[in-house]
mmCIF file of N, CA, C and O in Angstrom:
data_model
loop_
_atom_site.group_PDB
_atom_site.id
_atom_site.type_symbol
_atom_site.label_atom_id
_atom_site.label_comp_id
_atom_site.label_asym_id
_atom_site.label_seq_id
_atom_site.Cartn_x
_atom_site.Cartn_y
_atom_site.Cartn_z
ATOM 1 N N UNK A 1 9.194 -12.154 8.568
ATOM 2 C CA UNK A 1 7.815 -12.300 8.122
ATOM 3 C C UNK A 1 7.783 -13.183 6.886
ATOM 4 O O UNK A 1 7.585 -12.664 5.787
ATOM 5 N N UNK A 2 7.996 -14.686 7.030
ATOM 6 C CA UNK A 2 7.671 -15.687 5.729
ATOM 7 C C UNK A 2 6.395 -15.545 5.201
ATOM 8 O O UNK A 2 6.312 -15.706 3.983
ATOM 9 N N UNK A 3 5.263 -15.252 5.882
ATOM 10 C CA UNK A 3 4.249 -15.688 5.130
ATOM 11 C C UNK A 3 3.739 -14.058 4.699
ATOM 12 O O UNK A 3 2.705 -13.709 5.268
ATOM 13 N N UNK A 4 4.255 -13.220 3.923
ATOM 14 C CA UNK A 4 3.831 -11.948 3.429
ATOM 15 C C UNK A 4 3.395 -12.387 2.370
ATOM 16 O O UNK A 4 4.020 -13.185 1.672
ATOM 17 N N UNK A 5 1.782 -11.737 1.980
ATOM 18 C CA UNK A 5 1.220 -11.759 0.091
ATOM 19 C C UNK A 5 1.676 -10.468 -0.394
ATOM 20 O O UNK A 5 1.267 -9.515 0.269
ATOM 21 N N UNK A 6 2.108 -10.312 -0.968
ATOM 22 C CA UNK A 6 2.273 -9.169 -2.170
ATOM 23 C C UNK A 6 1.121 -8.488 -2.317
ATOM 24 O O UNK A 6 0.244 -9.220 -2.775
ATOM 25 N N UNK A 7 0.641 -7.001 -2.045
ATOM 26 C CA UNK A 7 -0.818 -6.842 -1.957
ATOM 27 C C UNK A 7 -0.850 -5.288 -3.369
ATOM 28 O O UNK A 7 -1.911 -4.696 -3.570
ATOM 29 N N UNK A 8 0.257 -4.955 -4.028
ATOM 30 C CA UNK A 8 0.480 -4.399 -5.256
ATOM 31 C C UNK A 8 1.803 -3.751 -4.900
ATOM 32 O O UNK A 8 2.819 -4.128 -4.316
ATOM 33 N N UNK A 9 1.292 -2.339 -5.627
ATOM 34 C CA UNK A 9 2.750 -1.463 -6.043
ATOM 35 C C UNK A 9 2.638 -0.344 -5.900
ATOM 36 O O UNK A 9 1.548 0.041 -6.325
ATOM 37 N N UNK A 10 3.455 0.700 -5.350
ATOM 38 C CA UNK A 10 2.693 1.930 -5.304
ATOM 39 C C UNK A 10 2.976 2.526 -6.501
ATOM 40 O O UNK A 10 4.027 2.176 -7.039
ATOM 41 N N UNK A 11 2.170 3.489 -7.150
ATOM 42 C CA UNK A 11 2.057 4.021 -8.002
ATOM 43 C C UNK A 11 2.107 5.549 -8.543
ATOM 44 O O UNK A 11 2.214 6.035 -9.669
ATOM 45 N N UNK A 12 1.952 6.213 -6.931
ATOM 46 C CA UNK A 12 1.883 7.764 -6.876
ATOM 47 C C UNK A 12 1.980 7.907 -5.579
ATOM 48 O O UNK A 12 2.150 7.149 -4.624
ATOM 49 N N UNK A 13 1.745 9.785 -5.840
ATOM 50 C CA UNK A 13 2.113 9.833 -4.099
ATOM 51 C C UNK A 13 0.395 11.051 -4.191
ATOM 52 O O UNK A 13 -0.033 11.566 -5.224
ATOM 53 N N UNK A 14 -0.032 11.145 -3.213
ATOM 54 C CA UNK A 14 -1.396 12.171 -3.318
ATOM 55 C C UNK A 14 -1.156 12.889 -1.932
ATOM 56 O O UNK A 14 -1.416 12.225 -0.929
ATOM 57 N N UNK A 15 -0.847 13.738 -1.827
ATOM 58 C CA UNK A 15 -1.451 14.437 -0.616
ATOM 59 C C UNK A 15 -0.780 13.928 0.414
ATOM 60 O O UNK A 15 -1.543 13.842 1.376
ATOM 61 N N UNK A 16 0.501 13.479 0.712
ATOM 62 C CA UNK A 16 1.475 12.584 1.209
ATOM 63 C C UNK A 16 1.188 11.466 1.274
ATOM 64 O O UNK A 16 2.054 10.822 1.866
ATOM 65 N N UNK A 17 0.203 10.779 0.879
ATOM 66 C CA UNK A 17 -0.873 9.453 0.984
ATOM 67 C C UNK A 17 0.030 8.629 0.128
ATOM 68 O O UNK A 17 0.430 9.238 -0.864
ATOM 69 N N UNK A 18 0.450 7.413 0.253
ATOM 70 C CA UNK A 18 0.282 6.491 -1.326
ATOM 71 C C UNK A 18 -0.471 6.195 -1.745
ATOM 72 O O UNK A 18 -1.535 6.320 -1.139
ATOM 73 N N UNK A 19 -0.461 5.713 -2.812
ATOM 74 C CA UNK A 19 -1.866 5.262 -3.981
ATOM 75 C C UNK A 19 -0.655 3.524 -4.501
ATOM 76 O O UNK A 19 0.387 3.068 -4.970
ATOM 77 N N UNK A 20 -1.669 3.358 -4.032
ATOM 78 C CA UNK A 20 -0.720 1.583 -4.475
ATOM 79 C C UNK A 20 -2.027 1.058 -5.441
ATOM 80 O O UNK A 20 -3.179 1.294 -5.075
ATOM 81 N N UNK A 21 -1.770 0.395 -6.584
ATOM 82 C CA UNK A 21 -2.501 -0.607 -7.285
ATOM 83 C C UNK A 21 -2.489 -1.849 -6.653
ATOM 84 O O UNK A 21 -1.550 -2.376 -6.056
ATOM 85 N N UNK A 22 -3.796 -2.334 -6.867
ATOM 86 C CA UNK A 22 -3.864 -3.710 -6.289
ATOM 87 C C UNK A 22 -4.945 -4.400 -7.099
ATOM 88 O O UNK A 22 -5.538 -3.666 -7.889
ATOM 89 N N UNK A 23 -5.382 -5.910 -7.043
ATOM 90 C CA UNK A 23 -6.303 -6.580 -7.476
ATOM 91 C C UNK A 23 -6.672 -7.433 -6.548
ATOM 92 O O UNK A 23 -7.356 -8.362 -6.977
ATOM 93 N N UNK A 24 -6.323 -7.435 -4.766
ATOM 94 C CA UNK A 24 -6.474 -7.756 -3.996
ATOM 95 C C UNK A 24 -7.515 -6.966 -2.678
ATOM 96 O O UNK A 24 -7.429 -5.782 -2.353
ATOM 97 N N UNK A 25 -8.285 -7.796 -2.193
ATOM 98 C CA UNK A 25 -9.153 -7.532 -1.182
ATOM 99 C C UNK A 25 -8.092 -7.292 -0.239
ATOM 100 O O UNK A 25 -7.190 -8.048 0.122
ATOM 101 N N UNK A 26 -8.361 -6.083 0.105
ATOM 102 C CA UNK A 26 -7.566 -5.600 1.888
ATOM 103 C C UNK A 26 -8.817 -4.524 2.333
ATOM 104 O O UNK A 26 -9.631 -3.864 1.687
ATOM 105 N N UNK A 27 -8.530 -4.706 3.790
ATOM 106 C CA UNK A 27 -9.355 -4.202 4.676
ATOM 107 C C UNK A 27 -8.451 -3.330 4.870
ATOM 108 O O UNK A 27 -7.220 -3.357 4.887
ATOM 109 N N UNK A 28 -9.873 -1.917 5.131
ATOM 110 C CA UNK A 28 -9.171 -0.686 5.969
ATOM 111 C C UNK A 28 -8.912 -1.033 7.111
ATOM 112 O O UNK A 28 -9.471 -1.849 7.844
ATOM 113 N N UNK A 29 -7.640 -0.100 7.327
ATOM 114 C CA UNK A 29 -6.969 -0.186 8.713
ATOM 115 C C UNK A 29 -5.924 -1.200 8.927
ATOM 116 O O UNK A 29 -5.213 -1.183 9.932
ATOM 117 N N UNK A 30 -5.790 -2.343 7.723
ATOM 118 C CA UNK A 30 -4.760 -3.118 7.609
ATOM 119 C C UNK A 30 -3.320 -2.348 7.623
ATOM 120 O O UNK A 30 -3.030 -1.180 7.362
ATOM 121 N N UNK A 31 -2.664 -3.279 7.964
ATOM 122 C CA UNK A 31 -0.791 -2.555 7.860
ATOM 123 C C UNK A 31 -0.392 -3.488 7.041
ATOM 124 O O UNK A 31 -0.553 -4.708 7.010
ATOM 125 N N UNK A 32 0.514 -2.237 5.948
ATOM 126 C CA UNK A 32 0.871 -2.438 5.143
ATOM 127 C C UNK A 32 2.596 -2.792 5.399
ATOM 128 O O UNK A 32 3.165 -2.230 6.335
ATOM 129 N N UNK A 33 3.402 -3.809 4.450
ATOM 130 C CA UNK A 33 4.941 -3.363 4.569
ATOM 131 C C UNK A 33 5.666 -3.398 3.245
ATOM 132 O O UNK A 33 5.240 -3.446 2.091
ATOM 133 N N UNK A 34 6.970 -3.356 3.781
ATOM 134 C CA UNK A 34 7.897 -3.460 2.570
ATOM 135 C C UNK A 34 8.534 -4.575 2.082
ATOM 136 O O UNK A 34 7.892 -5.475 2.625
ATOM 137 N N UNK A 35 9.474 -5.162 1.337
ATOM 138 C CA UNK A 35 9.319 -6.202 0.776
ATOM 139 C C UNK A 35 10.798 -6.785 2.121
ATOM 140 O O UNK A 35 11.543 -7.642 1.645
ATOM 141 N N UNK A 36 11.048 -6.455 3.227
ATOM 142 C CA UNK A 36 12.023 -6.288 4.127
ATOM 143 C C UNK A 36 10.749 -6.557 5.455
ATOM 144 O O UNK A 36 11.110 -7.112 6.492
ATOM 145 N N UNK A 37 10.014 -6.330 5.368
ATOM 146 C CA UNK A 37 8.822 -6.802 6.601
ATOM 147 C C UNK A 37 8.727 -5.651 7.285
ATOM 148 O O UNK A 37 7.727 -5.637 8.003
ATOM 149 N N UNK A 38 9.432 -4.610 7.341
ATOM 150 C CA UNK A 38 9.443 -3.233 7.868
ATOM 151 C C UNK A 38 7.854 -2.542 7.407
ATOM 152 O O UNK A 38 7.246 -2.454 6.341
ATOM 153 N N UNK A 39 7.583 -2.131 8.812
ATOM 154 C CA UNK A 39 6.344 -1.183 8.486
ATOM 155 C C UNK A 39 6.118 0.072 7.592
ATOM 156 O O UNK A 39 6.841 1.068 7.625
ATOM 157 N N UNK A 40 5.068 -0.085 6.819
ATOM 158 C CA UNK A 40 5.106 1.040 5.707
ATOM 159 C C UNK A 40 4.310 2.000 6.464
ATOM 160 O O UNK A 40 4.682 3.095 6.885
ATOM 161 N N UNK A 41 3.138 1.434 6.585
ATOM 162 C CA UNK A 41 1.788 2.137 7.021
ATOM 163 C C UNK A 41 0.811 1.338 7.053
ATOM 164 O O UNK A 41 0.917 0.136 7.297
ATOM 165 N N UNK A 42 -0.623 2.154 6.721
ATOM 166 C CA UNK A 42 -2.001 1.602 6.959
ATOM 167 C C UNK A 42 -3.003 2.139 6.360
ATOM 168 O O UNK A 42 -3.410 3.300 6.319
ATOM 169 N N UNK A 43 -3.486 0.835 5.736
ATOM 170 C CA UNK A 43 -4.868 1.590 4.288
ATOM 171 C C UNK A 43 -5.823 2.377 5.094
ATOM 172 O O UNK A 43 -6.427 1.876 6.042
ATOM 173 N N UNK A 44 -5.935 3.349 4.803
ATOM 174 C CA UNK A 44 -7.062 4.614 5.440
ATOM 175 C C UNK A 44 -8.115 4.363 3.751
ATOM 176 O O UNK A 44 -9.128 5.063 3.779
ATOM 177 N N UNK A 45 -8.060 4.034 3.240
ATOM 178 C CA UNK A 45 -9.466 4.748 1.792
ATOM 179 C C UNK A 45 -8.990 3.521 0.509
ATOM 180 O O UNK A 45 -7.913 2.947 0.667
ATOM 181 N N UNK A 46 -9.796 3.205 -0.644
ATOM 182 C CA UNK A 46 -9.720 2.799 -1.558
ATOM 183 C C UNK A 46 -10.569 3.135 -2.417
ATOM 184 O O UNK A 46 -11.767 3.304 -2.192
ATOM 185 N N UNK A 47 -9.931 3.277 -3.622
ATOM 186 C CA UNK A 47 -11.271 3.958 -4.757
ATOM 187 C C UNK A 47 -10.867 3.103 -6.065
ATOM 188 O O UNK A 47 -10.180 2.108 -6.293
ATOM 189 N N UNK A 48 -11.662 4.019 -6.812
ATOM 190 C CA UNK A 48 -11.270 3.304 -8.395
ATOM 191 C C UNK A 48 -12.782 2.098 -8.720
ATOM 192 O O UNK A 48 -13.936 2.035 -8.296
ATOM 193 N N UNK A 49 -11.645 1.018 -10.030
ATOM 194 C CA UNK A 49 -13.023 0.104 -10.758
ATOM 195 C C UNK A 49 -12.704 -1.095 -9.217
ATOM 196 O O UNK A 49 -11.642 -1.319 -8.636
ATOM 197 N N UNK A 50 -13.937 -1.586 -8.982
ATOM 198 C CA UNK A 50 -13.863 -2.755 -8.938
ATOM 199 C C UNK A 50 -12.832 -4.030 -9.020
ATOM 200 O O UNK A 50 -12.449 -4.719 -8.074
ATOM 201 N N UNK A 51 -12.555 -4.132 -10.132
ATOM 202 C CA UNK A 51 -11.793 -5.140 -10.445
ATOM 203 C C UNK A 51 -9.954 -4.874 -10.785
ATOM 204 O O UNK A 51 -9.013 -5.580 -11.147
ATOM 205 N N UNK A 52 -10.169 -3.453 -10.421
ATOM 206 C CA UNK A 52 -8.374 -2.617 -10.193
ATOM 207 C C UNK A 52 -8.170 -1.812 -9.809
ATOM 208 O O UNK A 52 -7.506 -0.908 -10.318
ATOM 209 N N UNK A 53 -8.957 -1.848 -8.149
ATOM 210 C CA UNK A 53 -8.985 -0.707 -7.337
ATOM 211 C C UNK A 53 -7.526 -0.053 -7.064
ATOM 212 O O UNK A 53 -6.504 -0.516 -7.572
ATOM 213 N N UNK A 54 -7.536 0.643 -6.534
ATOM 214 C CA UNK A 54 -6.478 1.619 -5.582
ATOM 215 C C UNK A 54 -6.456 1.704 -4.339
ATOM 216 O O UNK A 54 -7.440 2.180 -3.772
ATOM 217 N N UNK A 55 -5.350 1.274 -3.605
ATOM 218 C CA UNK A 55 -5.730 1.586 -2.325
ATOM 219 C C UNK A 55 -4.810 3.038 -1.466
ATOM 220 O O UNK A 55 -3.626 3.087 -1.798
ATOM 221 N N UNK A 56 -5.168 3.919 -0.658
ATOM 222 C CA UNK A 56 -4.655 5.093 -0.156
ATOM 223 C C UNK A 56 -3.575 4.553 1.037
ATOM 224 O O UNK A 56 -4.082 3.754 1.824
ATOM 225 N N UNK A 57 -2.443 4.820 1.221
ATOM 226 C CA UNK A 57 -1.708 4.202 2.783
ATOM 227 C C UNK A 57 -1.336 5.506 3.227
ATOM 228 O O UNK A 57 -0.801 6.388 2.556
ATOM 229 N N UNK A 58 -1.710 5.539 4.555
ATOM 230 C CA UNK A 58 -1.399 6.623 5.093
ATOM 231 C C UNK A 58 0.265 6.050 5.468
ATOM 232 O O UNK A 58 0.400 4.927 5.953
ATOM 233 N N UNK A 59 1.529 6.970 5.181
ATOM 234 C CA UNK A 59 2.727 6.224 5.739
ATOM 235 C C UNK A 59 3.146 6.527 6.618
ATOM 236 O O UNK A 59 2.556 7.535 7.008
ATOM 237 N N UNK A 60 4.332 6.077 7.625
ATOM 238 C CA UNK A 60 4.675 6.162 8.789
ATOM 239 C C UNK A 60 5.864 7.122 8.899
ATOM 240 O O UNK A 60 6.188 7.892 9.803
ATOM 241 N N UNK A 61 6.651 6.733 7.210
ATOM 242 C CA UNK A 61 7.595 8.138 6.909
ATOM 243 C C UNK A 61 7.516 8.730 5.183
ATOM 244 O O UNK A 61 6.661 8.526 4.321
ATOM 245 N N UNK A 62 8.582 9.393 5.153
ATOM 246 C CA UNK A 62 8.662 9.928 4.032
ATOM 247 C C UNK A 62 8.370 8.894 2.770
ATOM 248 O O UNK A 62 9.039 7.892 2.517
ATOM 249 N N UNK A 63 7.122 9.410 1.979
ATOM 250 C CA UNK A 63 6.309 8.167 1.403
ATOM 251 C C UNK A 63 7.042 7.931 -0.106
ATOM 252 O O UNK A 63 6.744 6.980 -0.828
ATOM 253 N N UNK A 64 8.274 9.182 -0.540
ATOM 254 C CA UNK A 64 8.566 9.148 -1.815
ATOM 255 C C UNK A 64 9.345 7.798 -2.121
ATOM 256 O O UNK A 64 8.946 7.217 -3.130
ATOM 257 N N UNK A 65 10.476 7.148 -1.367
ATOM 258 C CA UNK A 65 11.217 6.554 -1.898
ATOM 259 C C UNK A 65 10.196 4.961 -1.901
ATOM 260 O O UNK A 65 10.775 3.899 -2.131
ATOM 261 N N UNK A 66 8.821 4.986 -1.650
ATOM 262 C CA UNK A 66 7.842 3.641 -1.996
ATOM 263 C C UNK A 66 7.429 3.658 -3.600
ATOM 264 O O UNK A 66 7.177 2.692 -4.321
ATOM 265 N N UNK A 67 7.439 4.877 -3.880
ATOM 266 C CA UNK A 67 6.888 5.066 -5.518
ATOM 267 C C UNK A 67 7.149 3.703 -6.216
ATOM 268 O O UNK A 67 7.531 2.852 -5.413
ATOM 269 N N UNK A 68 7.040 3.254 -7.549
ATOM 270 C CA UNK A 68 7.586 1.727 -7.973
ATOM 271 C C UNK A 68 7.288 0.392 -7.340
ATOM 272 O O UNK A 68 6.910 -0.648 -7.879
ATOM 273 N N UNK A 69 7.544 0.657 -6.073
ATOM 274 C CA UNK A 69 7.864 -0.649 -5.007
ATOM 275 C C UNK A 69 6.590 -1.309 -4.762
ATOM 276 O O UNK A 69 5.509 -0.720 -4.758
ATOM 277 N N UNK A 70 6.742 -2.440 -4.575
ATOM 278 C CA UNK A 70 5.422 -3.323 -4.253
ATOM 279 C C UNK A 70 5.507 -3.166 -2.597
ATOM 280 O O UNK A 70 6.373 -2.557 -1.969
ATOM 281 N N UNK A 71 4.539 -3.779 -2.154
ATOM 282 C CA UNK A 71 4.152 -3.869 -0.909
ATOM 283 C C UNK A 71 3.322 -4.651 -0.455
ATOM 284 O O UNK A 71 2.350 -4.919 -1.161
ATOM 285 N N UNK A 72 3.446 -5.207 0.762
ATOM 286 C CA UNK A 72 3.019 -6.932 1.125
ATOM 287 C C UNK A 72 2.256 -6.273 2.129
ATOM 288 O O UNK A 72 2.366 -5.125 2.559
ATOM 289 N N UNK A 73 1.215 -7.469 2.531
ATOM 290 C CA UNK A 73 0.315 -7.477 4.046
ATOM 291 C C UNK A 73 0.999 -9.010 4.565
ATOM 292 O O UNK A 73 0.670 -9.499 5.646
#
């Protein structure tokens, strides 16, 4: 996958959900990956300001070892 954008970082874990920071427009239901092109998951929700939202990824596995890590669309 050459052409991946960097779409933030995750930041927490909620409810097995990630919470990734971003300053990027993504659509729900997008799939998310890892910096390896491997599937993470898929934005289900986003909250927060405007201009440094949060986005929710529902993941495909165990969501702890994403904590830190950025993550591409």
């Amino acid at each position: 996958m050459g052409n991946m954008r960097k779409i933030g970082r995750v930041v927490s874990i909620s409810e097995k959900k990630l919470v990734l920071k971003t300053d990027k427009l993504v659509k729900m239901g997008s799939e998310v990956f890892d910096d390896g092109g491997r599937h993470v998951g898929t934005v289900i929700d986003y909250f927060g300001p405007t201009m440094g939202p949060y986005l929710l990824i529902s993941p495909k596995r165990d969501p702890n070892p994403f904590v830190g890590k950025d993550l591409y669309q």
